[in-house]
């Protein structure tokens, strides 16, 4: 049985889709069988970031409504055969997603894959709730910026109350992924430090992804950054985050942009 | 900018952290308890309506949150001929601390 992971944030534009693709590809490169699922019905983009936009035939809603078999809708990545994509519908209304339909599709995906990574739409509405509903693990993507931190706090509250795990009284495993981090600006007190965000949100740290040109370069050409340039600073941070998701203990380091200097975040370990 | 200011550069991240801490402490306590302000507005309006006829839109409720205490401000605009009972007419402002 695979694990269901939701990548969520509340706020839009913080890097959910980028992180879904990068973490999915990083796990798949480590030999795990991974499917990334786009829950952003009407505003799908995971296909584009993954470079599979011209291969979409059927989508999540087709499968939910029984118009296509799951195997027909899944798109196998051309670079990595352990990585698959289930795209969202671009034309349909998000009300076409039903709770029963989503539960059934996710259950089927769990049978086939080690990891089912659900890319949540922004907001706290139906689409975001459906994306987190079946999750065992949540990755909360946060920028070191006030509105993103506030929205993440709200989403953490929903993960603890509006998911199947919460309804069953089970613990929801939550991890913080800080993206677009600029260690230099944080050191100059121009940007919230990771420690500040951690203290405010109080969930364990999964990783710190530095602000980097590589992220845009990778999405420009339709490749997860971890495949496009595996040795870049953001990719290394995503690979380490993926290892932590698998339960390995890896020290979190603050990635520095210039000179490749790596600062140790006083031996902080994550769950 | 004098020399003293130059050495004590103003930084913004600590302000962000403090604002978030105050805000989230409040939001966490309120979420799940439904909308306190909406309830207050309804109940206060009902009490006022017992004695004077007021326009629903003429009741303004504001909450100003601080670190240690918050201020609840209720502003009721009473039209000249509104009195159901014989009361002096005119604008009334009521402020209360919560």
mmCIF file of C-alpha atoms in Angstrom:
data_model
loop_
_atom_site.group_PDB
_atom_site.id
_atom_site.type_symbol
_atom_site.label_atom_id
_atom_site.label_comp_id
_atom_site.label_asym_id
_atom_site.label_seq_id
_atom_site.Cartn_x
_atom_site.Cartn_y
_atom_site.Cartn_z
ATOM 1 C CA UNK A 1 0.000 0.000 0.000
ATOM 2 C CA UNK A 2 1.388 3.356 -1.008
ATOM 3 C CA UNK A 3 1.488 6.543 0.992
ATOM 4 C CA UNK A 4 -0.700 9.488 0.054
ATOM 5 C CA UNK A 5 1.032 12.846 0.315
ATOM 6 C CA UNK A 6 -0.646 16.205 -0.234
ATOM 7 C CA UNK A 7 1.357 19.259 -1.240
ATOM 8 C CA UNK A 8 -0.618 22.231 0.006
ATOM 9 C CA UNK A 9 -0.240 25.846 1.124
ATOM 10 C CA UNK A 10 -3.435 27.863 1.159
ATOM 11 C CA UNK A 11 -1.792 30.714 -0.709
ATOM 12 C CA UNK A 12 -1.208 30.488 -4.443
ATOM 13 C CA UNK A 13 2.100 30.938 -6.214
ATOM 14 C CA UNK A 14 4.323 29.688 -3.397
ATOM 15 C CA UNK A 15 5.595 26.636 -5.276
ATOM 16 C CA UNK A 16 3.151 23.770 -4.761
ATOM 17 C CA UNK A 17 3.263 22.530 -8.337
ATOM 18 C CA UNK A 18 7.025 23.048 -8.644
ATOM 19 C CA UNK A 19 7.541 21.156 -5.381
ATOM 20 C CA UNK A 20 5.141 18.367 -6.359
ATOM 21 C CA UNK A 21 7.061 17.791 -9.596
ATOM 22 C CA UNK A 22 10.489 18.125 -7.957
ATOM 23 C CA UNK A 23 9.714 15.850 -4.987
ATOM 24 C CA UNK A 24 7.917 13.336 -7.208
ATOM 25 C CA UNK A 25 10.864 13.121 -9.583
ATOM 26 C CA UNK A 26 13.354 12.961 -6.698
ATOM 27 C CA UNK A 27 11.493 10.040 -5.096
ATOM 28 C CA UNK A 28 11.122 8.310 -8.473
ATOM 29 C CA UNK A 29 14.846 8.653 -9.155
ATOM 30 C CA UNK A 30 15.460 6.918 -5.863
ATOM 31 C CA UNK A 31 13.577 3.915 -7.234
ATOM 32 C CA UNK A 32 10.180 4.591 -5.696
ATOM 33 C CA UNK A 33 7.085 4.165 -7.811
ATOM 34 C CA UNK A 34 5.466 7.602 -7.868
ATOM 35 C CA UNK A 35 2.314 9.170 -9.282
ATOM 36 C CA UNK A 36 1.730 12.912 -9.133
ATOM 37 C CA UNK A 37 -1.941 13.901 -9.240
ATOM 38 C CA UNK A 38 -3.165 17.353 -10.235
ATOM 39 C CA UNK A 39 -6.217 18.402 -8.196
ATOM 40 C CA UNK A 40 -6.369 21.893 -9.638
ATOM 41 C CA UNK A 41 -9.408 21.341 -11.849
ATOM 42 C CA UNK A 42 -9.832 24.120 -14.396
ATOM 43 C CA UNK A 43 -6.365 25.544 -13.752
ATOM 44 C CA UNK A 44 -4.155 22.537 -14.309
ATOM 45 C CA UNK A 45 -0.439 23.157 -14.585
ATOM 46 C CA UNK A 46 1.334 20.084 -13.312
ATOM 47 C CA UNK A 47 1.230 18.652 -16.849
ATOM 48 C CA UNK A 48 3.020 21.750 -18.125
ATOM 49 C CA UNK A 49 5.679 21.764 -15.406
ATOM 50 C CA UNK A 50 6.266 18.048 -16.056
ATOM 51 C CA UNK A 51 6.471 18.575 -19.829
ATOM 52 C CA UNK A 52 3.520 16.286 -20.539
ATOM 53 C CA UNK A 53 0.960 18.856 -21.703
ATOM 54 C CA UNK A 54 0.753 17.403 -25.218
ATOM 55 C CA UNK A 55 0.207 13.874 -24.016
ATOM 56 C CA UNK A 56 -2.953 14.474 -21.966
ATOM 57 C CA UNK A 57 -5.885 12.450 -23.295
ATOM 58 C CA UNK A 58 -7.982 11.611 -20.246
ATOM 59 C CA UNK A 59 -7.927 13.247 -16.835
ATOM 60 C CA UNK A 60 -8.874 12.818 -13.186
ATOM 61 C CA UNK A 61 -12.504 13.778 -13.793
ATOM 62 C CA UNK A 62 -12.856 11.310 -16.662
ATOM 63 C CA UNK A 63 -11.666 8.609 -14.264
ATOM 64 C CA UNK A 64 -13.845 9.817 -11.374
ATOM 65 C CA UNK A 65 -16.918 9.808 -13.624
ATOM 66 C CA UNK A 66 -16.088 6.440 -15.141
ATOM 67 C CA UNK A 67 -15.516 7.746 -18.671
ATOM 68 C CA UNK A 68 -11.971 6.401 -18.733
ATOM 69 C CA UNK A 69 -10.031 3.694 -16.946
ATOM 70 C CA UNK A 70 -7.278 4.822 -14.590
ATOM 71 C CA UNK A 71 -4.635 3.153 -16.768
ATOM 72 C CA UNK A 72 -5.824 5.189 -19.761
ATOM 73 C CA UNK A 73 -5.488 8.495 -17.943
ATOM 74 C CA UNK A 74 -2.079 7.893 -16.364
ATOM 75 C CA UNK A 75 0.834 9.397 -18.300
ATOM 76 C CA UNK A 76 4.173 7.682 -17.830
ATOM 77 C CA UNK A 77 7.116 10.114 -17.701
ATOM 78 C CA UNK A 78 9.427 9.830 -20.724
ATOM 79 C CA UNK A 79 12.573 10.371 -18.646
ATOM 80 C CA UNK A 80 11.755 8.186 -15.658
ATOM 81 C CA UNK A 81 9.604 5.084 -15.943
ATOM 82 C CA UNK A 82 8.908 5.066 -12.209
ATOM 83 C CA UNK A 83 7.142 8.431 -12.465
ATOM 84 C CA UNK A 84 3.554 8.933 -13.670
ATOM 85 C CA UNK A 85 1.136 11.836 -13.899
ATOM 86 C CA UNK A 86 -2.621 11.948 -13.495
ATOM 87 C CA UNK A 87 -3.649 15.321 -14.941
ATOM 88 C CA UNK A 88 -6.575 17.481 -13.887
ATOM 89 C CA UNK A 89 -9.304 18.504 -16.267
ATOM 90 C CA UNK A 90 -8.842 21.890 -17.874
ATOM 91 C CA UNK A 91 -12.359 22.328 -19.195
ATOM 92 C CA UNK A 92 -14.574 20.876 -16.514
ATOM 93 C CA UNK A 93 -16.010 22.478 -13.431
ATOM 94 C CA UNK A 94 -14.412 21.441 -10.159
ATOM 95 C CA UNK A 95 -17.832 20.405 -8.861
ATOM 96 C CA UNK A 96 -17.463 17.402 -11.152
ATOM 97 C CA UNK A 97 -15.161 15.913 -8.503
ATOM 98 C CA UNK A 98 -17.128 13.882 -6.005
ATOM 99 C CA UNK A 99 -15.901 12.691 -2.622
ATOM 100 C CA UNK A 100 -16.734 9.081 -3.448
ATOM 101 C CA UNK A 101 -15.038 9.339 -6.847
ATOM 102 C CA UNK A 102 -11.858 10.847 -5.427
ATOM 103 C CA UNK A 103 -11.711 8.272 -2.617
ATOM 104 C CA UNK A 104 -12.045 5.463 -5.149
ATOM 105 C CA UNK A 105 -9.363 6.786 -7.503
ATOM 106 C CA UNK A 106 -6.907 7.450 -4.657
ATOM 107 C CA UNK A 107 -7.503 3.965 -3.256
ATOM 108 C CA UNK A 108 -6.747 2.495 -6.673
ATOM 109 C CA UNK A 109 -3.586 4.610 -7.014
ATOM 110 C CA UNK A 110 -2.402 3.445 -3.580
ATOM 111 C CA UNK A 111 -2.519 -0.127 -4.827
ATOM 112 C CA UNK A 112 -0.295 0.652 -7.813
ATOM 113 C CA UNK A 113 2.219 3.161 -6.461
ATOM 114 C CA UNK A 114 4.503 3.667 -3.455
ATOM 115 C CA UNK A 115 3.713 7.383 -3.398
ATOM 116 C CA UNK A 116 0.559 9.208 -4.461
ATOM 117 C CA UNK A 117 1.458 12.909 -4.450
ATOM 118 C CA UNK A 118 -1.575 15.203 -4.642
ATOM 119 C CA UNK A 119 -0.932 18.720 -5.912
ATOM 120 C CA UNK A 120 -3.536 20.865 -4.162
ATOM 121 C CA UNK A 121 -5.151 23.936 -5.689
ATOM 122 C CA UNK A 122 -4.696 27.197 -3.787
ATOM 123 C CA UNK A 123 -7.417 28.276 -1.381
ATOM 124 C CA UNK A 124 -9.348 26.477 1.316
ATOM 125 C CA UNK A 125 -12.344 25.500 -0.781
ATOM 126 C CA UNK A 126 -13.630 22.203 -2.065
ATOM 127 C CA UNK A 127 -10.690 21.457 -4.379
ATOM 128 C CA UNK A 128 -8.114 21.928 -1.628
ATOM 129 C CA UNK A 129 -10.194 19.853 0.785
ATOM 130 C CA UNK A 130 -10.534 17.006 -1.724
ATOM 131 C CA UNK A 131 -6.783 17.073 -2.367
ATOM 132 C CA UNK A 132 -5.963 16.699 1.349
ATOM 133 C CA UNK A 133 -8.832 14.369 2.225
ATOM 134 C CA UNK A 134 -7.066 11.033 1.763
ATOM 135 C CA UNK A 135 -3.586 12.173 2.775
ATOM 136 C CA UNK A 136 -1.353 10.297 5.208
ATOM 137 C CA UNK A 137 1.348 12.964 5.021
ATOM 138 C CA UNK A 138 1.161 16.670 4.210
ATOM 139 C CA UNK A 139 3.851 18.949 2.883
ATOM 140 C CA UNK A 140 2.983 22.564 3.662
ATOM 141 C CA UNK A 141 4.778 24.825 1.196
ATOM 142 C CA UNK A 142 5.506 28.250 2.669
ATOM 143 C CA UNK A 143 7.388 31.320 1.494
ATOM 144 C CA UNK A 144 9.154 33.358 4.208
ATOM 145 C CA UNK A 145 6.576 36.103 3.896
ATOM 146 C CA UNK A 146 3.649 37.166 6.104
ATOM 147 C CA UNK A 147 0.691 36.263 3.888
ATOM 148 C CA UNK A 148 2.078 32.848 3.038
ATOM 149 C CA UNK A 149 2.784 32.024 6.703
ATOM 150 C CA UNK A 150 -0.696 33.103 7.736
ATOM 151 C CA UNK A 151 -2.342 30.980 5.049
ATOM 152 C CA UNK A 152 -0.153 28.011 5.950
ATOM 153 C CA UNK A 153 -1.341 28.302 9.537
ATOM 154 C CA UNK A 154 -4.910 28.122 8.312
ATOM 155 C CA UNK A 155 -4.168 25.096 6.130
ATOM 156 C CA UNK A 156 -2.453 23.302 9.038
ATOM 157 C CA UNK A 157 -5.665 23.795 11.017
ATOM 158 C CA UNK A 158 -7.660 22.237 8.185
ATOM 159 C CA UNK A 159 -5.271 19.293 7.875
ATOM 160 C CA UNK A 160 -5.980 18.604 11.545
ATOM 161 C CA UNK A 161 -9.753 18.833 11.183
ATOM 162 C CA UNK A 162 -10.976 18.248 7.632
ATOM 163 C CA UNK A 163 -9.121 15.119 6.540
ATOM 164 C CA UNK A 164 -10.120 11.467 6.823
ATOM 165 C CA UNK A 165 -7.237 10.917 9.246
ATOM 166 C CA UNK A 166 -8.496 13.732 11.456
ATOM 167 C CA UNK A 167 -12.046 12.380 11.329
ATOM 168 C CA UNK A 168 -10.775 8.962 12.414
ATOM 169 C CA UNK A 169 -8.865 10.594 15.269
ATOM 170 C CA UNK A 170 -5.503 9.685 13.772
ATOM 171 C CA UNK A 171 -2.492 11.954 13.613
ATOM 172 C CA UNK A 172 -1.782 13.727 10.357
ATOM 173 C CA UNK A 173 1.935 13.858 9.648
ATOM 174 C CA UNK A 174 2.763 17.418 8.571
ATOM 175 C CA UNK A 175 6.021 18.829 7.242
ATOM 176 C CA UNK A 176 7.087 22.355 6.443
ATOM 177 C CA UNK A 177 8.821 23.067 3.150
ATOM 178 C CA UNK A 178 10.166 26.616 3.017
ATOM 179 C CA UNK A 179 10.596 27.709 -0.584
ATOM 180 C CA UNK A 180 12.133 30.768 -2.260
ATOM 181 C CA UNK A 181 14.415 31.258 0.715
ATOM 182 C CA UNK A 182 17.173 33.823 0.487
ATOM 183 C CA UNK A 183 19.640 33.148 3.303
ATOM 184 C CA UNK A 184 21.448 36.438 2.667
ATOM 185 C CA UNK A 185 18.315 38.533 3.062
ATOM 186 C CA UNK A 186 17.286 36.514 6.122
ATOM 187 C CA UNK A 187 20.722 37.157 7.666
ATOM 188 C CA UNK A 188 20.236 40.875 7.052
ATOM 189 C CA UNK A 189 16.820 40.686 8.761
ATOM 190 C CA UNK A 190 15.028 41.607 5.559
ATOM 191 C CA UNK A 191 13.259 38.265 5.350
ATOM 192 C CA UNK A 192 11.710 35.975 7.937
ATOM 193 C CA UNK A 193 14.232 33.366 9.035
ATOM 194 C CA UNK A 194 13.428 29.669 8.818
ATOM 195 C CA UNK A 195 13.580 29.590 12.626
ATOM 196 C CA UNK A 196 10.880 32.283 12.795
ATOM 197 C CA UNK A 197 8.584 30.405 10.426
ATOM 198 C CA UNK A 198 9.187 27.156 12.310
ATOM 199 C CA UNK A 199 8.461 28.789 15.641
ATOM 200 C CA UNK A 200 5.219 30.314 14.370
ATOM 201 C CA UNK A 201 3.883 27.258 12.545
ATOM 202 C CA UNK A 202 5.444 24.633 14.840
ATOM 203 C CA UNK A 203 5.523 21.677 12.483
ATOM 204 C CA UNK A 204 8.750 19.810 11.637
ATOM 205 C CA UNK A 205 10.948 21.095 8.851
ATOM 206 C CA UNK A 206 11.191 19.029 5.683
ATOM 207 C CA UNK A 207 13.535 21.286 3.787
ATOM 208 C CA UNK A 208 14.603 24.736 2.721
ATOM 209 C CA UNK A 209 14.520 25.408 -1.003
ATOM 210 C CA UNK A 210 16.632 28.431 -1.940
ATOM 211 C CA UNK A 211 15.403 31.086 -4.330
ATOM 212 C CA UNK A 212 17.033 30.109 -7.602
ATOM 213 C CA UNK A 213 16.979 30.802 -11.322
ATOM 214 C CA UNK A 214 17.087 27.064 -11.900
ATOM 215 C CA UNK A 215 13.438 26.649 -10.895
ATOM 216 C CA UNK A 216 12.154 28.917 -13.674
ATOM 217 C CA UNK A 217 14.609 27.475 -16.201
ATOM 218 C CA UNK A 218 13.296 23.988 -15.471
ATOM 219 C CA UNK A 219 9.627 24.948 -15.735
ATOM 220 C CA UNK A 220 10.339 26.841 -18.970
ATOM 221 C CA UNK A 221 11.344 23.609 -20.630
ATOM 222 C CA UNK A 222 8.858 21.379 -18.825
ATOM 223 C CA UNK A 223 11.094 19.389 -16.542
ATOM 224 C CA UNK A 224 11.071 18.959 -12.770
ATOM 225 C CA UNK A 225 14.078 20.891 -11.468
ATOM 226 C CA UNK A 226 15.420 17.710 -9.862
ATOM 227 C CA UNK A 227 15.672 16.115 -13.317
ATOM 228 C CA UNK A 228 16.696 19.169 -15.294
ATOM 229 C CA UNK A 229 19.662 20.105 -13.132
ATOM 230 C CA UNK A 230 20.066 17.582 -10.296
ATOM 231 C CA UNK A 231 23.176 19.283 -8.932
ATOM 232 C CA UNK A 232 21.702 22.751 -8.570
ATOM 233 C CA UNK A 233 21.093 24.131 -5.074
ATOM 234 C CA UNK A 234 17.265 23.787 -5.192
ATOM 235 C CA UNK A 235 17.550 20.240 -6.573
ATOM 236 C CA UNK A 236 19.904 19.149 -3.827
ATOM 237 C CA UNK A 237 17.477 20.573 -1.283
ATOM 238 C CA UNK A 238 14.572 18.695 -2.905
ATOM 239 C CA UNK A 239 16.544 15.427 -3.006
ATOM 240 C CA UNK A 240 17.289 15.766 0.695
ATOM 241 C CA UNK A 241 13.647 16.562 1.418
ATOM 242 C CA UNK A 242 12.641 13.418 -0.509
ATOM 243 C CA UNK A 243 15.021 11.325 1.610
ATOM 244 C CA UNK A 244 13.480 12.786 4.768
ATOM 245 C CA UNK A 245 10.028 11.857 3.472
ATOM 246 C CA UNK A 246 11.272 8.275 3.250
ATOM 247 C CA UNK A 247 12.155 8.508 6.926
ATOM 248 C CA UNK A 248 15.910 9.038 6.629
ATOM 249 C CA UNK A 249 17.529 11.393 9.092
ATOM 250 C CA UNK A 250 19.315 14.055 7.094
ATOM 251 C CA UNK A 251 20.517 17.288 8.694
ATOM 252 C CA UNK A 252 18.759 20.340 7.318
ATOM 253 C CA UNK A 253 21.209 22.831 5.905
ATOM 254 C CA UNK A 254 20.502 26.377 4.870
ATOM 255 C CA UNK A 255 21.373 26.534 1.200
ATOM 256 C CA UNK A 256 23.442 29.607 0.385
ATOM 257 C CA UNK A 257 23.146 30.995 -3.091
ATOM 258 C CA UNK A 258 26.512 32.465 -3.774
ATOM 259 C CA UNK A 259 29.745 30.536 -3.546
ATOM 260 C CA UNK A 260 27.917 27.327 -2.715
ATOM 261 C CA UNK A 261 28.592 27.779 0.981
ATOM 262 C CA UNK A 262 26.406 25.651 3.129
ATOM 263 C CA UNK A 263 25.470 26.720 6.583
ATOM 264 C CA UNK A 264 24.380 24.207 9.126
ATOM 265 C CA UNK A 265 21.137 24.955 10.899
ATOM 266 C CA UNK A 266 22.397 23.956 14.317
ATOM 267 C CA UNK A 267 21.974 20.249 13.893
ATOM 268 C CA UNK A 268 18.193 20.512 13.665
ATOM 269 C CA UNK A 269 16.735 17.189 12.728
ATOM 270 C CA UNK A 270 13.305 16.516 11.402
ATOM 271 C CA UNK A 271 10.837 13.813 12.209
ATOM 272 C CA UNK B 1 19.820 59.937 8.306
ATOM 273 C CA UNK B 2 22.351 60.580 11.036
ATOM 274 C CA UNK B 3 25.312 58.399 11.950
ATOM 275 C CA UNK B 4 23.358 56.652 14.698
ATOM 276 C CA UNK B 5 20.639 55.577 12.256
ATOM 277 C CA UNK B 6 23.279 54.347 9.867
ATOM 278 C CA UNK B 7 24.660 51.901 12.391
ATOM 279 C CA UNK B 8 21.253 50.865 13.664
ATOM 280 C CA UNK B 9 19.821 49.817 10.335
ATOM 281 C CA UNK B 10 16.045 49.388 10.454
ATOM 282 C CA UNK B 11 15.093 45.817 9.760
ATOM 283 C CA UNK B 12 11.681 44.552 8.744
ATOM 284 C CA UNK B 13 11.748 40.793 9.369
ATOM 285 C CA UNK B 14 11.361 41.100 13.174
ATOM 286 C CA UNK B 15 8.306 43.289 12.592
ATOM 287 C CA UNK B 16 6.849 40.618 10.312
ATOM 288 C CA UNK B 17 7.465 37.948 12.938
ATOM 289 C CA UNK B 18 5.834 39.948 15.727
ATOM 290 C CA UNK B 19 2.809 40.855 13.618
ATOM 291 C CA UNK B 20 2.304 37.226 12.649
ATOM 292 C CA UNK B 21 2.587 36.025 16.217
ATOM 293 C CA UNK B 22 -0.096 38.445 17.444
ATOM 294 C CA UNK B 23 -2.381 37.793 14.488
ATOM 295 C CA UNK B 24 -2.147 34.012 14.518
ATOM 296 C CA UNK B 25 -2.598 33.770 18.276
ATOM 297 C CA UNK B 26 -5.912 35.515 17.750
ATOM 298 C CA UNK B 27 -6.968 33.648 14.601
ATOM 299 C CA UNK B 28 -6.292 30.263 16.148
ATOM 300 C CA UNK B 29 -8.563 31.118 19.074
ATOM 301 C CA UNK B 30 -11.378 32.392 16.885
ATOM 302 C CA UNK B 31 -11.448 29.784 14.115
ATOM 303 C CA UNK B 32 -13.983 27.102 14.809
ATOM 304 C CA UNK B 33 -16.036 29.336 17.048
ATOM 305 C CA UNK B 34 -17.879 30.851 14.086
ATOM 306 C CA UNK B 35 -17.926 34.536 13.423
ATOM 307 C CA UNK B 36 -17.955 36.361 16.739
ATOM 308 C CA UNK B 37 -18.466 39.764 15.149
ATOM 309 C CA UNK B 38 -21.478 38.656 13.120
ATOM 310 C CA UNK B 39 -23.098 37.181 16.222
ATOM 311 C CA UNK B 40 -22.416 40.316 18.264
ATOM 312 C CA UNK B 41 -23.831 42.483 15.513
ATOM 313 C CA UNK B 42 -27.039 40.427 15.335
ATOM 314 C CA UNK B 43 -27.592 40.345 19.081
ATOM 315 C CA UNK B 44 -26.776 43.991 19.657
ATOM 316 C CA UNK B 45 -29.056 44.938 16.804
ATOM 317 C CA UNK B 46 -31.864 42.869 18.322
ATOM 318 C CA UNK B 47 -31.488 44.625 21.665
ATOM 319 C CA UNK B 48 -31.503 48.056 20.063
ATOM 320 C CA UNK B 49 -34.469 47.174 17.869
ATOM 321 C CA UNK B 50 -36.538 46.501 20.977
ATOM 322 C CA UNK B 51 -36.394 50.153 21.875
ATOM 323 C CA UNK B 52 -35.780 52.106 18.701
ATOM 324 C CA UNK B 53 -36.218 51.366 15.017
ATOM 325 C CA UNK B 54 -32.847 51.572 13.346
ATOM 326 C CA UNK B 55 -31.628 50.772 9.887
ATOM 327 C CA UNK B 56 -29.565 47.564 9.849
ATOM 328 C CA UNK B 57 -26.917 49.290 7.753
ATOM 329 C CA UNK B 58 -26.630 52.063 10.325
ATOM 330 C CA UNK B 59 -24.970 49.762 12.848
ATOM 331 C CA UNK B 60 -21.184 49.560 12.519
ATOM 332 C CA UNK B 61 -19.138 47.169 14.582
ATOM 333 C CA UNK B 62 -15.365 47.331 14.607
ATOM 334 C CA UNK B 63 -12.854 45.228 16.432
ATOM 335 C CA UNK B 64 -9.345 46.497 16.939
ATOM 336 C CA UNK B 65 -6.964 43.811 18.104
ATOM 337 C CA UNK B 66 -3.967 44.529 20.235
ATOM 338 C CA UNK B 67 -1.369 42.319 21.865
ATOM 339 C CA UNK B 68 -2.789 42.481 25.377
ATOM 340 C CA UNK B 69 -6.372 43.688 24.848
ATOM 341 C CA UNK B 70 -8.802 44.403 22.055
ATOM 342 C CA UNK B 71 -11.293 47.206 21.602
ATOM 343 C CA UNK B 72 -14.818 46.613 20.428
ATOM 344 C CA UNK B 73 -16.418 49.685 18.934
ATOM 345 C CA UNK B 74 -20.123 49.866 18.245
ATOM 346 C CA UNK B 75 -21.492 52.789 16.314
ATOM 347 C CA UNK B 76 -25.255 53.145 15.955
ATOM 348 C CA UNK B 77 -26.708 55.876 13.836
ATOM 349 C CA UNK B 78 -30.129 56.801 15.201
ATOM 350 C CA UNK B 79 -32.441 58.832 12.948
ATOM 351 C CA UNK B 80 -34.324 61.757 14.489
ATOM 352 C CA UNK B 81 -37.744 60.139 14.414
ATOM 353 C CA UNK B 82 -36.600 56.664 15.333
ATOM 354 C CA UNK B 83 -37.594 56.550 18.974
ATOM 355 C CA UNK B 84 -40.229 53.946 19.727
ATOM 356 C CA UNK B 85 -40.263 55.138 23.298
ATOM 357 C CA UNK B 86 -39.967 58.739 24.302
ATOM 358 C CA UNK B 87 -36.236 59.258 24.299
ATOM 359 C CA UNK B 88 -34.050 62.132 23.286
ATOM 360 C CA UNK B 89 -33.201 61.704 19.629
ATOM 361 C CA UNK B 90 -29.758 62.112 18.092
ATOM 362 C CA UNK B 91 -26.639 60.200 17.183
ATOM 363 C CA UNK B 92 -25.379 57.819 19.833
ATOM 364 C CA UNK B 93 -21.952 56.339 20.045
ATOM 365 C CA UNK B 94 -21.197 53.483 22.379
ATOM 366 C CA UNK B 95 -17.732 52.147 22.967
ATOM 367 C CA UNK B 96 -16.879 49.140 25.024
ATOM 368 C CA UNK B 97 -13.689 47.332 25.807
ATOM 369 C CA UNK B 98 -13.417 43.580 25.476
#
